[in-house]
């Protein structure tokens, strides 16, 4: 397989870059045992290449690629399972603080309030004369959102401020576009809530939803709507250590964007989830509607200019970091854990990025050849970052990977490194290796 | 002597000013000068000097200089005049060019007759016209039955013809057919060697500036709007992405003017009102290439518009007029208004421009200028020193001289090396390199006003994958080694190849 030769060690990356065949020498002392809930080829091929041995969950594993439920079970008090120092797992026990739509909103709202209470400059508000009142200058990166049925009255109040808006309803517990619909009249919401209550399935009535202001001015490219899927790796929440995968992609709708009311129910126009788009008539199997973020950048720089493009991508890094900071105090920052999040982001036609949601188990199914190569690299790069230099999982390691192990990831924030650099600054003894770390997130 | 030169300059100037008068921009230009002449800046007692000064001040001088620059560039024909003198050793090549052109036109005509459609366009029925108009911005949703349409020709068809070119020299000593004949060495076209290429591309190796300084310099140069200076920027291969579209349109003289918009509307109207077999071929080509390309699929609707208007643009036919295309042998066949028979992959020449321009109109004119100046030489058999024949010959000579091991490897396998790189050359690498890298490559084409970089890059890629190529022995596996060019970085590779001994 061609992608087996992808750059693992950077020493050989120059030669592999030009398609030369290199031979990996895997000379490890200790055999690493892995366990996986998923038999995805991008995972297994990666573990295979490293010469790891597959075991079951009952055996003594070093590395577990688990489903979220398994992870919660392992960490639950009832299980009585206690991990040892040479074990790591791919989820934080309460990842849902970030990945559940209602909790994410709750955490971000609380984060803003905390900052505001502390008089932080980050919480500065401006009144842009809009009907919605003052806005956060720096923390306005999620569309106005309410949890239903709990915040119903607050929603109605907001709705009445601007009855022209369209709102999007999403069930909090579901993913991949399931159960989502658009609303542009309050009566439609009332009808929905009546139907839900009198439904034959009482469970539906209890299910909670979030309702968000729909971004009705999305950036269109080639007349089509898209969203961004970015991968963010977090290896620790306290101190926060996060990395952004540079090979994210845009997911395109197959149908032209049209906001007319008749199209409101055509979900192919509005939802960019591949799982939704796949059922559309015009889905293309060769590219799967996916376009790389590098191409987006090239296009925006070429047609809109460098400054606005840099501002947009800076804004994206900003919103990722602050969404993580928002959950930082509530996350159980267990040293055995790391997690790769799928960030879904929409860009509006003013080139402002909006966080739509965060997925704690982004799909590892490959839709196209390039998709498979990308996800293979993603897993490979994740492993390089979460494993200490000797390749053996070890929670005592300081989780500071060397620059060449970052692969296609770039450092978003490492509070530990940043504080070290600050101390170094104070001591006046700057070590050259650490200078490149910026601490603008502090 | 001095007098003679004076008068020759005078004659050239007269000729150019006549040419300028024939141009679409002339009217506007003249009006602006008239207005300036009436302004208080111009004094009637010293008309000549004050008017000149005023023209300079209002940027008219640069505009006129650019017009002359483009006029000179397009009027110099390095293609030697078509002489049917029996002694010219390249006559067979010209004959082959006419034959090829005749063949593709004939096959387009045959296809058109078989499918009972027309080439020059029949009136589109009202219903279809309305649908086309309604879907102009989303032509991918315009349903056309394309099951009976095939591309008229593909790179490999042209390649077969090129490989079988027989010059007078090769006919004399015919090999016994065991080893395939070396394809192009018998063609007596002058091509450069690596040493000469190093001199030509020497600007590429002089990079003493930092990137930020450079982009400031570029912006400053861009404000002068001076075409030759802008061309100079491109030679570094470090064109700032955000300036590329502007620079290209100045260098190609394709900056948008009012008459461009009018003409675009006219082309669009022609597309809407007339139906032609070329439309189907355009749809077919976009669907076979850009639609499936993960770098370009998002732009598919823009590409449809551009390629449809392209087919109706008779100005292109005038711009690419070459003497030998006017022979009676060709006149018996009808062609689309632009005189270009579309082939498999033609839309990939337009696709990269989608990364530079948001507006289809701006995109169209810069693409058109690029096509007329460069691309058409890649799809016709001609004796131009940058035509596809010369590029193949250059590739072959460079490979033989600088990669002798690869050369003999190919020879032992009885595989003609040109076979594995031809599609790169014919498409100028579009669809093969990553867009970001492709744009850098095309920067160099524009900057050095030369397609030779294509052959050079082809060699470089083979050379960098030599190790893997040496390990395989079938054409399929060679193609597999060369299939994915997404990791190729144009600038460092070209620099390395030019700098090492």
mmCIF file of C-alpha atoms in Angstrom, chain A residues 40-396:
data_model
loop_
_atom_site.group_PDB
_atom_site.id
_atom_site.type_symbol
_atom_site.label_atom_id
_atom_site.label_comp_id
_atom_site.label_asym_id
_atom_site.label_seq_id
_atom_site.Cartn_x
_atom_site.Cartn_y
_atom_site.Cartn_z
ATOM 1 C CA UNK A 40 -11.490 0.530 11.036
ATOM 2 C CA UNK A 41 -8.652 -0.098 8.626
ATOM 3 C CA UNK A 42 -7.067 3.325 9.201
ATOM 4 C CA UNK A 43 -6.648 2.342 12.848
ATOM 5 C CA UNK A 44 -5.578 -1.259 12.429
ATOM 6 C CA UNK A 45 -3.121 -0.469 9.611
ATOM 7 C CA UNK A 46 -1.467 2.108 11.825
ATOM 8 C CA UNK A 47 -1.168 -0.238 14.801
ATOM 9 C CA UNK A 48 0.072 -2.951 12.473
ATOM 10 C CA UNK A 49 2.756 -0.755 10.985
ATOM 11 C CA UNK A 50 4.060 -0.076 14.479
ATOM 12 C CA UNK A 51 4.227 -3.778 15.174
ATOM 13 C CA UNK A 52 1.644 -3.636 17.943
ATOM 14 C CA UNK A 53 -0.251 -6.677 19.080
ATOM 15 C CA UNK A 54 -4.020 -6.789 19.335
ATOM 16 C CA UNK A 55 -5.502 -8.000 22.624
ATOM 17 C CA UNK A 56 -8.961 -7.951 24.145
ATOM 18 C CA UNK A 57 -10.205 -5.472 26.701
ATOM 19 C CA UNK A 58 -9.726 -8.075 29.437
ATOM 20 C CA UNK A 59 -6.039 -8.469 28.673
ATOM 21 C CA UNK A 60 -3.313 -6.132 29.766
ATOM 22 C CA UNK A 61 -3.426 -3.442 27.075
ATOM 23 C CA UNK A 62 -1.227 -0.377 26.685
ATOM 24 C CA UNK A 63 -3.310 1.512 24.204
ATOM 25 C CA UNK A 64 -7.066 1.488 23.866
ATOM 26 C CA UNK A 65 -8.946 3.030 20.939
ATOM 27 C CA UNK A 66 -12.323 2.896 22.575
ATOM 28 C CA UNK A 67 -15.858 3.970 21.928
ATOM 29 C CA UNK A 68 -17.066 6.713 24.256
ATOM 30 C CA UNK A 69 -19.261 4.292 26.186
ATOM 31 C CA UNK A 70 -16.385 1.870 26.854
ATOM 32 C CA UNK A 71 -14.303 4.745 28.106
ATOM 33 C CA UNK A 72 -17.001 5.914 30.484
ATOM 34 C CA UNK A 73 -17.361 2.366 31.784
ATOM 35 C CA UNK A 74 -13.642 2.057 32.433
ATOM 36 C CA UNK A 75 -13.626 5.264 34.396
ATOM 37 C CA UNK A 76 -16.869 4.640 36.249
ATOM 38 C CA UNK A 77 -16.561 3.937 39.946
ATOM 39 C CA UNK A 78 -18.505 0.692 39.566
ATOM 40 C CA UNK A 79 -16.044 -0.900 37.152
ATOM 41 C CA UNK A 80 -13.252 -0.809 39.703
ATOM 42 C CA UNK A 81 -10.787 -0.726 36.834
ATOM 43 C CA UNK A 82 -7.602 1.071 37.700
ATOM 44 C CA UNK A 83 -5.244 1.985 34.869
ATOM 45 C CA UNK A 84 -1.531 1.634 35.331
ATOM 46 C CA UNK A 85 1.164 4.000 34.143
ATOM 47 C CA UNK A 86 1.695 2.334 30.772
ATOM 48 C CA UNK A 87 -1.880 2.620 29.617
ATOM 49 C CA UNK A 88 -3.496 5.366 27.596
ATOM 50 C CA UNK A 89 -6.966 5.735 26.107
ATOM 51 C CA UNK A 90 -8.473 7.935 23.405
ATOM 52 C CA UNK A 91 -11.241 9.717 25.345
ATOM 53 C CA UNK A 92 -11.631 11.860 28.411
ATOM 54 C CA UNK A 93 -14.308 10.396 30.669
ATOM 55 C CA UNK A 94 -16.589 13.434 30.455
ATOM 56 C CA UNK A 95 -15.911 14.510 26.853
ATOM 57 C CA UNK A 96 -19.662 15.228 26.570
ATOM 58 C CA UNK A 97 -19.078 18.578 28.252
ATOM 59 C CA UNK A 98 -17.673 19.578 24.868
ATOM 60 C CA UNK A 99 -19.423 17.279 22.454
ATOM 61 C CA UNK A 100 -23.006 17.522 23.649
ATOM 62 C CA UNK A 101 -24.577 20.517 21.987
ATOM 63 C CA UNK A 102 -26.480 21.681 25.064
ATOM 64 C CA UNK A 103 -23.532 21.296 27.434
ATOM 65 C CA UNK A 104 -21.143 23.046 25.049
ATOM 66 C CA UNK A 105 -23.452 26.047 24.962
ATOM 67 C CA UNK A 106 -23.857 25.971 28.716
ATOM 68 C CA UNK A 107 -20.099 25.831 29.266
ATOM 69 C CA UNK A 108 -19.355 28.636 26.858
ATOM 70 C CA UNK A 109 -22.031 30.856 28.429
ATOM 71 C CA UNK A 110 -20.561 30.178 31.849
ATOM 72 C CA UNK A 111 -17.015 30.807 30.616
ATOM 73 C CA UNK A 112 -18.041 34.218 29.283
ATOM 74 C CA UNK A 113 -19.794 35.119 32.521
ATOM 75 C CA UNK A 114 -16.792 34.057 34.599
ATOM 76 C CA UNK A 115 -14.479 36.173 32.483
ATOM 77 C CA UNK A 116 -16.877 39.078 32.679
ATOM 78 C CA UNK A 117 -17.095 38.782 36.448
ATOM 79 C CA UNK A 118 -13.307 38.766 36.689
ATOM 80 C CA UNK A 119 -13.209 41.898 34.584
ATOM 81 C CA UNK A 120 -11.194 40.169 31.884
ATOM 82 C CA UNK A 121 -10.552 42.194 28.744
ATOM 83 C CA UNK A 122 -11.614 39.137 26.755
ATOM 84 C CA UNK A 123 -15.188 39.595 27.891
ATOM 85 C CA UNK A 124 -15.465 43.081 26.437
ATOM 86 C CA UNK A 125 -18.822 43.799 24.864
ATOM 87 C CA UNK A 126 -19.759 46.127 22.066
ATOM 88 C CA UNK A 127 -23.068 47.511 20.990
ATOM 89 C CA UNK A 128 -23.046 47.297 17.241
ATOM 90 C CA UNK A 129 -26.534 48.778 17.042
ATOM 91 C CA UNK A 130 -28.018 45.419 16.174
ATOM 92 C CA UNK A 131 -31.409 44.493 17.506
ATOM 93 C CA UNK A 132 -29.921 41.736 19.577
ATOM 94 C CA UNK A 133 -28.241 44.066 22.030
ATOM 95 C CA UNK A 134 -24.579 44.156 22.959
ATOM 96 C CA UNK A 135 -22.301 41.404 21.689
ATOM 97 C CA UNK A 136 -19.128 39.932 23.011
ATOM 98 C CA UNK A 137 -16.281 41.454 21.053
ATOM 99 C CA UNK A 138 -13.999 38.438 21.226
ATOM 100 C CA UNK A 139 -16.167 35.582 22.419
ATOM 101 C CA UNK A 140 -19.001 35.796 19.931
ATOM 102 C CA UNK A 141 -18.197 32.581 18.088
ATOM 103 C CA UNK A 142 -21.259 30.436 18.537
ATOM 104 C CA UNK A 143 -24.624 31.366 17.036
ATOM 105 C CA UNK A 144 -27.243 32.393 19.630
ATOM 106 C CA UNK A 145 -28.453 29.098 21.056
ATOM 107 C CA UNK A 146 -31.025 27.867 23.567
ATOM 108 C CA UNK A 147 -31.772 24.500 25.061
ATOM 109 C CA UNK A 148 -35.313 23.289 24.572
ATOM 110 C CA UNK A 149 -37.593 22.720 26.316
ATOM 111 C CA UNK A 150 -35.717 24.272 29.308
ATOM 112 C CA UNK A 151 -35.031 27.715 27.783
ATOM 113 C CA UNK A 152 -38.230 27.937 25.768
ATOM 114 C CA UNK A 153 -39.295 31.299 27.202
ATOM 115 C CA UNK A 154 -35.873 32.835 26.669
ATOM 116 C CA UNK A 155 -35.935 31.581 23.101
ATOM 117 C CA UNK A 156 -39.335 33.145 22.439
ATOM 118 C CA UNK A 157 -38.063 36.452 23.774
ATOM 119 C CA UNK A 158 -35.064 36.291 21.447
ATOM 120 C CA UNK A 159 -37.222 35.134 18.565
ATOM 121 C CA UNK A 160 -39.514 38.131 18.888
ATOM 122 C CA UNK A 161 -36.576 40.520 18.508
ATOM 123 C CA UNK A 162 -36.183 39.399 14.950
ATOM 124 C CA UNK A 163 -38.962 37.325 13.489
ATOM 125 C CA UNK A 164 -37.223 37.185 10.096
ATOM 126 C CA UNK A 165 -34.538 34.829 11.362
ATOM 127 C CA UNK A 166 -34.425 31.177 10.571
ATOM 128 C CA UNK A 167 -33.604 28.791 13.407
ATOM 129 C CA UNK A 168 -32.166 25.344 13.331
ATOM 130 C CA UNK A 169 -33.320 22.591 15.707
ATOM 131 C CA UNK A 170 -30.934 19.798 16.629
ATOM 132 C CA UNK A 171 -31.468 16.925 19.062
ATOM 133 C CA UNK A 172 -28.689 17.164 21.651
ATOM 134 C CA UNK A 173 -27.784 13.531 21.738
ATOM 135 C CA UNK A 174 -27.668 12.719 18.035
ATOM 136 C CA UNK A 175 -25.016 13.226 15.425
ATOM 137 C CA UNK A 176 -24.421 13.122 11.680
ATOM 138 C CA UNK A 177 -27.377 15.328 10.905
ATOM 139 C CA UNK A 178 -30.081 13.059 12.379
ATOM 140 C CA UNK A 179 -33.275 14.725 13.516
ATOM 141 C CA UNK A 180 -32.303 18.224 12.388
ATOM 142 C CA UNK A 181 -34.851 20.631 10.954
ATOM 143 C CA UNK A 182 -35.246 24.340 10.212
ATOM 144 C CA UNK A 183 -37.850 26.666 11.624
ATOM 145 C CA UNK A 184 -38.866 30.098 10.417
ATOM 146 C CA UNK A 185 -42.199 30.445 12.197
ATOM 147 C CA UNK A 186 -42.939 30.132 15.869
ATOM 148 C CA UNK A 187 -46.126 28.263 14.989
ATOM 149 C CA UNK A 188 -44.061 25.499 13.446
ATOM 150 C CA UNK A 189 -42.169 25.067 16.696
ATOM 151 C CA UNK A 190 -45.397 25.014 18.674
ATOM 152 C CA UNK A 191 -46.836 22.403 16.351
ATOM 153 C CA UNK A 192 -43.680 20.342 16.723
ATOM 154 C CA UNK A 193 -43.781 20.512 20.511
ATOM 155 C CA UNK A 194 -47.473 19.515 20.555
ATOM 156 C CA UNK A 195 -46.770 16.567 18.277
ATOM 157 C CA UNK A 196 -43.809 15.536 20.345
ATOM 158 C CA UNK A 197 -45.866 15.569 23.534
ATOM 159 C CA UNK A 198 -48.770 13.607 22.152
ATOM 160 C CA UNK A 199 -46.493 11.259 20.289
ATOM 161 C CA UNK A 200 -46.823 7.506 20.674
ATOM 162 C CA UNK A 201 -43.204 7.413 21.678
ATOM 163 C CA UNK A 202 -43.020 9.236 24.952
ATOM 164 C CA UNK A 203 -39.219 9.137 24.757
ATOM 165 C CA UNK A 204 -39.195 11.700 21.939
ATOM 166 C CA UNK A 205 -41.062 14.178 24.100
ATOM 167 C CA UNK A 206 -38.372 14.044 26.720
ATOM 168 C CA UNK A 207 -35.486 14.391 24.309
ATOM 169 C CA UNK A 208 -33.866 17.766 24.612
ATOM 170 C CA UNK A 209 -33.044 19.944 21.652
ATOM 171 C CA UNK A 210 -30.904 22.952 21.037
ATOM 172 C CA UNK A 211 -32.223 25.718 18.851
ATOM 173 C CA UNK A 212 -29.676 28.044 17.252
ATOM 174 C CA UNK A 213 -29.877 31.044 15.017
ATOM 175 C CA UNK A 214 -29.271 29.669 11.567
ATOM 176 C CA UNK A 215 -26.276 31.178 9.747
ATOM 177 C CA UNK A 216 -28.255 32.391 6.752
ATOM 178 C CA UNK A 217 -25.362 34.207 5.095
ATOM 179 C CA UNK A 218 -22.852 31.402 4.680
ATOM 180 C CA UNK A 219 -19.807 31.907 2.493
ATOM 181 C CA UNK A 220 -20.545 30.277 -0.846
ATOM 182 C CA UNK A 221 -17.867 28.941 -3.131
ATOM 183 C CA UNK A 222 -18.883 28.074 -6.663
ATOM 184 C CA UNK A 223 -22.395 28.928 -5.441
ATOM 185 C CA UNK A 224 -22.327 26.060 -2.957
ATOM 186 C CA UNK A 225 -22.506 25.994 0.804
ATOM 187 C CA UNK A 226 -19.940 24.165 2.856
ATOM 188 C CA UNK A 227 -18.679 23.701 6.381
ATOM 189 C CA UNK A 228 -15.265 22.950 7.758
ATOM 190 C CA UNK A 229 -14.241 19.771 9.500
ATOM 191 C CA UNK A 230 -11.093 20.313 11.520
ATOM 192 C CA UNK A 231 -9.385 17.828 13.799
ATOM 193 C CA UNK A 232 -8.139 18.985 17.169
ATOM 194 C CA UNK A 233 -6.054 16.800 19.437
ATOM 195 C CA UNK A 234 -6.097 17.482 23.163
ATOM 196 C CA UNK A 235 -3.543 15.628 25.271
ATOM 197 C CA UNK A 236 -4.329 17.412 28.519
ATOM 198 C CA UNK A 237 -6.881 19.925 29.813
ATOM 199 C CA UNK A 238 -4.993 21.113 32.894
ATOM 200 C CA UNK A 239 -2.593 22.413 31.725
ATOM 201 C CA UNK A 240 -4.278 22.750 28.346
ATOM 202 C CA UNK A 241 -2.321 21.135 25.506
ATOM 203 C CA UNK A 242 -4.019 21.222 22.114
ATOM 204 C CA UNK A 243 -2.958 20.689 18.510
ATOM 205 C CA UNK A 244 -4.686 21.466 15.221
ATOM 206 C CA UNK A 245 -4.446 19.071 12.270
ATOM 207 C CA UNK A 246 -3.523 21.086 9.201
ATOM 208 C CA UNK A 247 -5.204 18.738 6.725
ATOM 209 C CA UNK A 248 -8.801 19.584 7.537
ATOM 210 C CA UNK A 249 -11.377 19.807 4.797
ATOM 211 C CA UNK A 250 -14.477 21.600 3.588
ATOM 212 C CA UNK A 251 -17.612 19.546 3.087
ATOM 213 C CA UNK A 252 -19.769 20.776 0.231
ATOM 214 C CA UNK A 253 -23.468 20.536 -0.345
ATOM 215 C CA UNK A 254 -24.246 18.925 -3.676
ATOM 216 C CA UNK A 255 -27.152 21.246 -4.352
ATOM 217 C CA UNK A 256 -27.037 24.980 -4.975
ATOM 218 C CA UNK A 257 -27.697 27.118 -1.933
ATOM 219 C CA UNK A 258 -31.157 28.645 -1.939
ATOM 220 C CA UNK A 259 -32.839 30.282 1.031
ATOM 221 C CA UNK A 260 -36.309 30.441 -0.457
ATOM 222 C CA UNK A 261 -38.968 28.986 1.791
ATOM 223 C CA UNK A 262 -39.747 26.131 -0.571
ATOM 224 C CA UNK A 263 -36.203 24.886 -0.104
ATOM 225 C CA UNK A 264 -36.373 25.050 3.681
ATOM 226 C CA UNK A 265 -37.225 21.392 3.890
ATOM 227 C CA UNK A 266 -34.622 20.271 1.377
ATOM 228 C CA UNK A 267 -31.931 19.182 3.776
ATOM 229 C CA UNK A 268 -29.403 18.611 0.990
ATOM 230 C CA UNK A 269 -29.201 22.377 0.620
ATOM 231 C CA UNK A 270 -28.562 23.078 4.270
ATOM 232 C CA UNK A 271 -26.716 20.217 5.836
ATOM 233 C CA UNK A 272 -23.185 19.484 4.808
ATOM 234 C CA UNK A 273 -22.784 16.234 6.741
ATOM 235 C CA UNK A 274 -21.420 13.580 4.445
ATOM 236 C CA UNK A 275 -23.855 11.122 5.948
ATOM 237 C CA UNK A 276 -26.675 13.349 4.731
ATOM 238 C CA UNK A 277 -25.099 14.281 1.415
ATOM 239 C CA UNK A 278 -24.344 10.668 0.546
ATOM 240 C CA UNK A 279 -28.024 10.050 -0.052
ATOM 241 C CA UNK A 280 -28.326 13.000 -2.419
ATOM 242 C CA UNK A 281 -28.552 12.170 -6.104
ATOM 243 C CA UNK A 282 -25.429 14.061 -7.066
ATOM 244 C CA UNK A 283 -22.969 12.722 -4.557
ATOM 245 C CA UNK A 284 -19.583 12.156 -6.189
ATOM 246 C CA UNK A 285 -17.663 9.110 -5.070
ATOM 247 C CA UNK A 286 -14.297 10.368 -6.255
ATOM 248 C CA UNK A 287 -14.063 13.425 -4.063
ATOM 249 C CA UNK A 288 -17.070 12.951 -1.800
ATOM 250 C CA UNK A 289 -17.689 16.701 -1.788
ATOM 251 C CA UNK A 290 -14.523 17.224 0.236
ATOM 252 C CA UNK A 291 -12.105 20.035 -0.547
ATOM 253 C CA UNK A 292 -8.959 20.648 1.448
ATOM 254 C CA UNK A 293 -8.526 23.552 3.822
ATOM 255 C CA UNK A 294 -5.251 24.384 2.048
ATOM 256 C CA UNK A 295 -7.219 24.885 -1.152
ATOM 257 C CA UNK A 296 -9.722 27.062 0.682
ATOM 258 C CA UNK A 297 -6.844 29.177 1.922
ATOM 259 C CA UNK A 298 -5.287 29.400 -1.533
ATOM 260 C CA UNK A 299 -8.625 30.436 -3.011
ATOM 261 C CA UNK A 300 -9.398 33.023 -0.335
ATOM 262 C CA UNK A 301 -5.922 34.546 -0.476
ATOM 263 C CA UNK A 302 -6.105 34.705 -4.252
ATOM 264 C CA UNK A 303 -9.566 36.198 -4.473
ATOM 265 C CA UNK A 304 -10.083 38.077 -1.179
ATOM 266 C CA UNK A 305 -6.554 38.925 -0.098
ATOM 267 C CA UNK A 306 -4.063 37.791 2.476
ATOM 268 C CA UNK A 307 -5.127 39.938 5.429
ATOM 269 C CA UNK A 308 -8.751 38.824 5.623
ATOM 270 C CA UNK A 309 -7.720 35.225 5.074
ATOM 271 C CA UNK A 310 -5.221 35.344 7.898
ATOM 272 C CA UNK A 311 -7.819 36.986 10.100
ATOM 273 C CA UNK A 312 -10.301 34.215 9.349
ATOM 274 C CA UNK A 313 -7.861 31.435 10.130
ATOM 275 C CA UNK A 314 -6.677 33.286 13.236
ATOM 276 C CA UNK A 315 -10.318 33.473 14.291
ATOM 277 C CA UNK A 316 -10.697 29.745 13.823
ATOM 278 C CA UNK A 317 -7.711 29.010 16.088
ATOM 279 C CA UNK A 318 -9.129 31.477 18.565
ATOM 280 C CA UNK A 319 -12.536 29.839 18.764
ATOM 281 C CA UNK A 320 -11.027 26.385 19.147
ATOM 282 C CA UNK A 321 -8.792 27.474 22.005
ATOM 283 C CA UNK A 322 -11.582 29.294 23.813
ATOM 284 C CA UNK A 323 -14.076 26.495 23.388
ATOM 285 C CA UNK A 324 -11.488 24.256 25.075
ATOM 286 C CA UNK A 325 -10.831 26.796 27.792
ATOM 287 C CA UNK A 326 -14.566 26.971 28.391
ATOM 288 C CA UNK A 327 -14.663 23.299 29.376
ATOM 289 C CA UNK A 328 -11.253 23.267 31.050
ATOM 290 C CA UNK A 329 -12.522 23.611 34.638
ATOM 291 C CA UNK A 330 -15.155 20.875 34.303
ATOM 292 C CA UNK A 331 -13.133 18.323 32.346
ATOM 293 C CA UNK A 332 -11.644 15.400 34.229
ATOM 294 C CA UNK A 333 -8.085 15.868 33.036
ATOM 295 C CA UNK A 334 -6.908 12.313 33.545
ATOM 296 C CA UNK A 335 -3.293 11.742 32.506
ATOM 297 C CA UNK A 336 -4.248 8.474 30.793
ATOM 298 C CA UNK A 337 -6.430 10.287 28.314
ATOM 299 C CA UNK A 338 -6.104 12.091 25.047
ATOM 300 C CA UNK A 339 -8.870 12.887 22.621
ATOM 301 C CA UNK A 340 -9.252 13.861 18.991
ATOM 302 C CA UNK A 341 -12.211 16.134 18.345
ATOM 303 C CA UNK A 342 -13.942 16.826 15.080
ATOM 304 C CA UNK A 343 -14.732 20.545 15.001
ATOM 305 C CA UNK A 344 -17.538 21.631 12.698
ATOM 306 C CA UNK A 345 -17.234 25.258 11.711
ATOM 307 C CA UNK A 346 -19.245 27.442 9.357
ATOM 308 C CA UNK A 347 -17.827 30.553 7.695
ATOM 309 C CA UNK A 348 -20.207 33.373 6.875
ATOM 310 C CA UNK A 349 -19.875 35.738 3.935
ATOM 311 C CA UNK A 350 -18.122 38.316 6.105
ATOM 312 C CA UNK A 351 -15.405 35.691 6.580
ATOM 313 C CA UNK A 352 -16.238 35.150 10.219
ATOM 314 C CA UNK A 353 -16.019 31.639 11.615
ATOM 315 C CA UNK A 354 -18.820 30.130 13.748
ATOM 316 C CA UNK A 355 -18.503 27.031 15.867
ATOM 317 C CA UNK A 356 -21.364 24.687 15.090
ATOM 318 C CA UNK A 357 -20.461 21.631 17.109
ATOM 319 C CA UNK A 358 -17.724 19.398 18.388
ATOM 320 C CA UNK A 359 -17.633 15.669 17.851
ATOM 321 C CA UNK A 360 -15.732 13.442 20.269
ATOM 322 C CA UNK A 361 -15.715 10.462 17.907
ATOM 323 C CA UNK A 362 -15.179 11.908 14.457
ATOM 324 C CA UNK A 363 -15.853 9.370 11.733
ATOM 325 C CA UNK A 364 -12.891 7.235 10.743
ATOM 326 C CA UNK A 365 -14.738 5.736 7.823
ATOM 327 C CA UNK A 366 -13.112 6.717 4.551
ATOM 328 C CA UNK A 367 -15.293 7.877 1.679
ATOM 329 C CA UNK A 368 -12.571 8.310 -0.937
ATOM 330 C CA UNK A 369 -8.964 7.325 -1.536
ATOM 331 C CA UNK A 370 -7.702 10.716 -0.436
ATOM 332 C CA UNK A 371 -9.932 10.549 2.589
ATOM 333 C CA UNK A 372 -8.324 7.278 3.575
ATOM 334 C CA UNK A 373 -4.830 8.690 3.180
ATOM 335 C CA UNK A 374 -5.824 11.722 5.242
ATOM 336 C CA UNK A 375 -7.322 9.678 8.067
ATOM 337 C CA UNK A 376 -4.404 7.308 8.046
ATOM 338 C CA UNK A 377 -2.064 10.274 8.486
ATOM 339 C CA UNK A 378 -4.335 11.686 11.179
ATOM 340 C CA UNK A 379 -4.086 8.549 13.286
ATOM 341 C CA UNK A 380 -0.357 8.200 12.620
ATOM 342 C CA UNK A 381 0.276 11.808 13.655
ATOM 343 C CA UNK A 382 -1.904 11.459 16.757
ATOM 344 C CA UNK A 383 0.097 8.429 17.847
ATOM 345 C CA UNK A 384 3.350 10.312 17.337
ATOM 346 C CA UNK A 385 2.173 13.072 19.644
ATOM 347 C CA UNK A 386 0.613 11.014 22.416
ATOM 348 C CA UNK A 387 3.484 8.546 22.693
ATOM 349 C CA UNK A 388 6.706 9.407 24.507
ATOM 350 C CA UNK A 389 9.932 9.332 22.460
ATOM 351 C CA UNK A 390 10.525 5.640 23.195
ATOM 352 C CA UNK A 391 7.089 4.769 21.810
ATOM 353 C CA UNK A 392 5.784 3.157 24.979
ATOM 354 C CA UNK A 393 2.684 4.715 26.529
ATOM 355 C CA UNK A 394 3.650 6.317 29.822
ATOM 356 C CA UNK A 395 1.577 8.770 31.857
ATOM 357 C CA UNK A 396 4.672 10.017 33.703
#
